[in-house]
Amino acid sequence: VRNEKSTQNVRTFDLFKPDVAIAAALESDDLFPVVTGTYILDQYDMQLRAGYSETISRPDFRELSPAYFTHPVTGLTIVGNPDLTVAYIKNYDTRWEWYFSADESISVGLFYKEFDSPIEAIIKPGPTLERTFINAQDATTYGIEFDGFRWLDFVSPRLENFYLSTNLTLIESEVNIRPQDAGTLTNPTRALQGQADYIANLQLGFDDGYKQKASLVYHITGEKIREVGVLGAPDVIDEAY
C-alpha cells in the first residue's frame, strides 16, 4: 500500500489585466493498494500471474489553466479547464507465461480497468472551435495482450543470430458522460477518448551476442478518438497509423 499526497495550484492572469486572476487548486491524499500473486509450474516452465492495483491520474498545469495556447502540431487553439478533478483507476490483470528457453517466451494477458472521472479532450462549444478538457463520469477498458520472443535457429542454423519479437494488444473501451454534459456532448456513450482499439508491434532483429545488432520494426496503432464531438458534431477520429 502506498500513500500519495499532492497539491496542484495554478494562477492565471491576463497580461493586460494583471489584477484579475483565475486560480485552480487540486488536492488529493489517497492510499493505493497493490496485490500481486504468481503461481509457478516448474515442470512446464510456465507461470500464472494475477494482480490488482489502484492509481490516480492528475491533470497537468496546462490542462488546469484557462490560458490559451496553440498546439505545436495541429495549430489548434486549446484552453484549459480550472474545474477539472483527478481521475481514479482500478486495474485487474492476469497473465500466462511460458519460458521455453532461457531467453524465449510466449505470454497471454487479460486486463480490465475502471476509471472514475477520466479526463478527456473535447471540442469546446462555440464558433471558434477551440479545444478544452473535461471529466467524464466513468469509463472501462478491457482487452487481451499477446507477447512473444523467439530465436530463428529452429528454422535454419544459419539464422541462429536472428530473432522475431511480437506484441499485439486488442482493446475495448466505453465511457459514460456526466448528466450535466448530456446536452453538450454528441454521444452519451462511446470509446474512451485517446484509447486505440488495438496496438501491434513486430520486430525482426539480429544480435551476434558481441558487437553487432540490428532490427527492423513495424508498429501500428488502431483507430482512436482524438477529440470528443459536441452539439451534434461527430467525434474527431485518428485513423490507424
PDB file of N, CA and C in Angstrom, residues 33 35-36 49-55 88-95 109-115 139-145:
ATOM      1  N   PRO A  33      -3.761   0.489  -2.804  1.00  0.00           N
ATOM      2  CA  PRO A  33      -3.265  -0.874  -2.575  1.00  0.00           C
ATOM      3  C   PRO A  33      -2.765  -1.524  -3.855  1.00  0.00           C
ATOM      4  N   VAL A  35      -1.846  -5.637  -4.998  1.00  0.00           N
ATOM      5  CA  VAL A  35      -1.776  -7.055  -4.632  1.00  0.00           C
ATOM      6  C   VAL A  35      -1.387  -7.845  -5.880  1.00  0.00           C
ATOM      7  N   THR A  36      -0.336  -8.646  -5.786  1.00  0.00           N
ATOM      8  CA  THR A  36       0.076  -9.489  -6.911  1.00  0.00           C
ATOM      9  C   THR A  36       0.350 -10.901  -6.414  1.00  0.00           C
ATOM     10  N   ARG A  49       0.138 -15.407 -13.430  1.00  0.00           N
ATOM     11  CA  ARG A  49       0.213 -14.204 -12.611  1.00  0.00           C
ATOM     12  C   ARG A  49      -1.166 -13.549 -12.518  1.00  0.00           C
ATOM     13  N   ALA A  50      -1.406 -12.882 -11.405  1.00  0.00           N
ATOM     14  CA  ALA A  50      -2.623 -12.108 -11.234  1.00  0.00           C
ATOM     15  C   ALA A  50      -2.304 -10.896 -10.366  1.00  0.00           C
ATOM     16  N   GLY A  51      -3.010  -9.801 -10.615  1.00  0.00           N
ATOM     17  CA  GLY A  51      -2.734  -8.603  -9.850  1.00  0.00           C
ATOM     18  C   GLY A  51      -3.911  -7.644  -9.797  1.00  0.00           C
ATOM     19  N   TYR A  52      -3.930  -6.864  -8.739  1.00  0.00           N
ATOM     20  CA  TYR A  52      -4.907  -5.784  -8.588  1.00  0.00           C
ATOM     21  C   TYR A  52      -4.172  -4.565  -8.053  1.00  0.00           C
ATOM     22  N   SER A  53      -4.481  -3.393  -8.609  1.00  0.00           N
ATOM     23  CA  SER A  53      -3.838  -2.165  -8.138  1.00  0.00           C
ATOM     24  C   SER A  53      -4.775  -0.984  -8.350  1.00  0.00           C
ATOM     25  N   GLU A  54      -4.521   0.075  -7.625  1.00  0.00           N
ATOM     26  CA  GLU A  54      -5.249   1.323  -7.779  1.00  0.00           C
ATOM     27  C   GLU A  54      -4.244   2.446  -7.988  1.00  0.00           C
ATOM     28  N   THR A  55      -4.619   3.419  -8.805  1.00  0.00           N
ATOM     29  CA  THR A  55      -3.730   4.549  -9.061  1.00  0.00           C
ATOM     30  C   THR A  55      -4.547   5.790  -9.382  1.00  0.00           C
ATOM     31  N   TYR A  88      -9.473   8.492 -10.866  1.00  0.00           N
ATOM     32  CA  TYR A  88      -9.010   7.311 -10.134  1.00  0.00           C
ATOM     33  C   TYR A  88      -9.188   6.069 -11.017  1.00  0.00           C
ATOM     34  N   ILE A  89      -8.245   5.142 -10.909  1.00  0.00           N
ATOM     35  CA  ILE A  89      -8.217   3.974 -11.789  1.00  0.00           C
ATOM     36  C   ILE A  89      -8.004   2.709 -10.968  1.00  0.00           C
ATOM     37  N   LYS A  90      -8.812   1.688 -11.251  1.00  0.00           N
ATOM     38  CA  LYS A  90      -8.637   0.363 -10.661  1.00  0.00           C
ATOM     39  C   LYS A  90      -8.212  -0.595 -11.775  1.00  0.00           C
ATOM     40  N   ASN A  91      -7.165  -1.374 -11.521  1.00  0.00           N
ATOM     41  CA  ASN A  91      -6.585  -2.251 -12.530  1.00  0.00           C
ATOM     42  C   ASN A  91      -6.675  -3.711 -12.093  1.00  0.00           C
ATOM     43  N   TYR A  92      -7.175  -4.565 -12.992  1.00  0.00           N
ATOM     44  CA  TYR A  92      -7.230  -6.004 -12.760  1.00  0.00           C
ATOM     45  C   TYR A  92      -6.469  -6.678 -13.900  1.00  0.00           C
ATOM     46  N   ASP A  93      -5.510  -7.547 -13.556  1.00  0.00           N
ATOM     47  CA  ASP A  93      -4.672  -8.169 -14.582  1.00  0.00           C
ATOM     48  C   ASP A  93      -4.435  -9.636 -14.278  1.00  0.00           C
ATOM     49  N   THR A  94      -4.434 -10.469 -15.325  1.00  0.00           N
ATOM     50  CA  THR A  94      -3.995 -11.863 -15.225  1.00  0.00           C
ATOM     51  C   THR A  94      -3.100 -12.161 -16.432  1.00  0.00           C
ATOM     52  N   ARG A  95      -2.158 -13.080 -16.250  1.00  0.00           N
ATOM     53  CA  ARG A  95      -1.223 -13.377 -17.344  1.00  0.00           C
ATOM     54  C   ARG A  95      -0.721 -14.818 -17.225  1.00  0.00           C
ATOM     55  N   GLY A 109      -2.047 -12.141 -21.790  1.00  0.00           N
ATOM     56  CA  GLY A 109      -2.570 -11.438 -20.627  1.00  0.00           C
ATOM     57  C   GLY A 109      -3.960 -10.876 -20.863  1.00  0.00           C
ATOM     58  N   LEU A 110      -4.744 -10.844 -19.810  1.00  0.00           N
ATOM     59  CA  LEU A 110      -6.064 -10.217 -19.819  1.00  0.00           C
ATOM     60  C   LEU A 110      -6.051  -9.058 -18.838  1.00  0.00           C
ATOM     61  N   PHE A 111      -6.697  -7.969 -19.198  1.00  0.00           N
ATOM     62  CA  PHE A 111      -6.735  -6.816 -18.304  1.00  0.00           C
ATOM     63  C   PHE A 111      -8.107  -6.161 -18.326  1.00  0.00           C
ATOM     64  N   TYR A 112      -8.432  -5.511 -17.222  1.00  0.00           N
ATOM     65  CA  TYR A 112      -9.693  -4.789 -17.077  1.00  0.00           C
ATOM     66  C   TYR A 112      -9.414  -3.587 -16.189  1.00  0.00           C
ATOM     67  N   LYS A 113      -9.863  -2.391 -16.624  1.00  0.00           N
ATOM     68  CA  LYS A 113      -9.609  -1.165 -15.884  1.00  0.00           C
ATOM     69  C   LYS A 113     -10.905  -0.386 -15.697  1.00  0.00           C
ATOM     70  N   GLU A 114     -11.090   0.165 -14.502  1.00  0.00           N
ATOM     71  CA  GLU A 114     -12.234   1.017 -14.186  1.00  0.00           C
ATOM     72  C   GLU A 114     -11.729   2.425 -13.899  1.00  0.00           C
ATOM     73  N   PHE A 115     -12.333   3.411 -14.567  1.00  0.00           N
ATOM     74  CA  PHE A 115     -11.949   4.812 -14.408  1.00  0.00           C
ATOM     75  C   PHE A 115     -13.078   5.580 -13.738  1.00  0.00           C
ATOM     76  N   ALA A 139     -15.546   5.254 -16.878  1.00  0.00           N
ATOM     77  CA  ALA A 139     -15.180   4.527 -18.095  1.00  0.00           C
ATOM     78  C   ALA A 139     -14.586   3.183 -17.718  1.00  0.00           C
ATOM     79  N   THR A 140     -14.579   2.274 -18.688  1.00  0.00           N
ATOM     80  CA  THR A 140     -13.933   0.970 -18.520  1.00  0.00           C
ATOM     81  C   THR A 140     -13.139   0.656 -19.787  1.00  0.00           C
ATOM     82  N   THR A 141     -12.052  -0.051 -19.607  1.00  0.00           N
ATOM     83  CA  THR A 141     -11.307  -0.621 -20.735  1.00  0.00           C
ATOM     84  C   THR A 141     -10.957  -2.063 -20.384  1.00  0.00           C
ATOM     85  N   TYR A 142     -10.967  -2.914 -21.381  1.00  0.00           N
ATOM     86  CA  TYR A 142     -10.579  -4.304 -21.159  1.00  0.00           C
ATOM     87  C   TYR A 142     -10.026  -4.857 -22.459  1.00  0.00           C
ATOM     88  N   GLY A 143      -9.242  -5.903 -22.338  1.00  0.00           N
ATOM     89  CA  GLY A 143      -8.666  -6.458 -23.547  1.00  0.00           C
ATOM     90  C   GLY A 143      -7.743  -7.617 -23.280  1.00  0.00           C
ATOM     91  N   ILE A 144      -7.044  -8.007 -24.323  1.00  0.00           N
ATOM     92  CA  ILE A 144      -6.124  -9.143 -24.271  1.00  0.00           C
ATOM     93  C   ILE A 144      -4.814  -8.744 -24.946  1.00  0.00           C
ATOM     94  N   GLU A 145      -3.720  -9.240 -24.413  1.00  0.00           N
ATOM     95  CA  GLU A 145      -2.395  -8.899 -24.941  1.00  0.00           C
ATOM     96  C   GLU A 145      -1.604 -10.183 -25.206  1.00  0.00           C
TER      97      GLU A 145
END
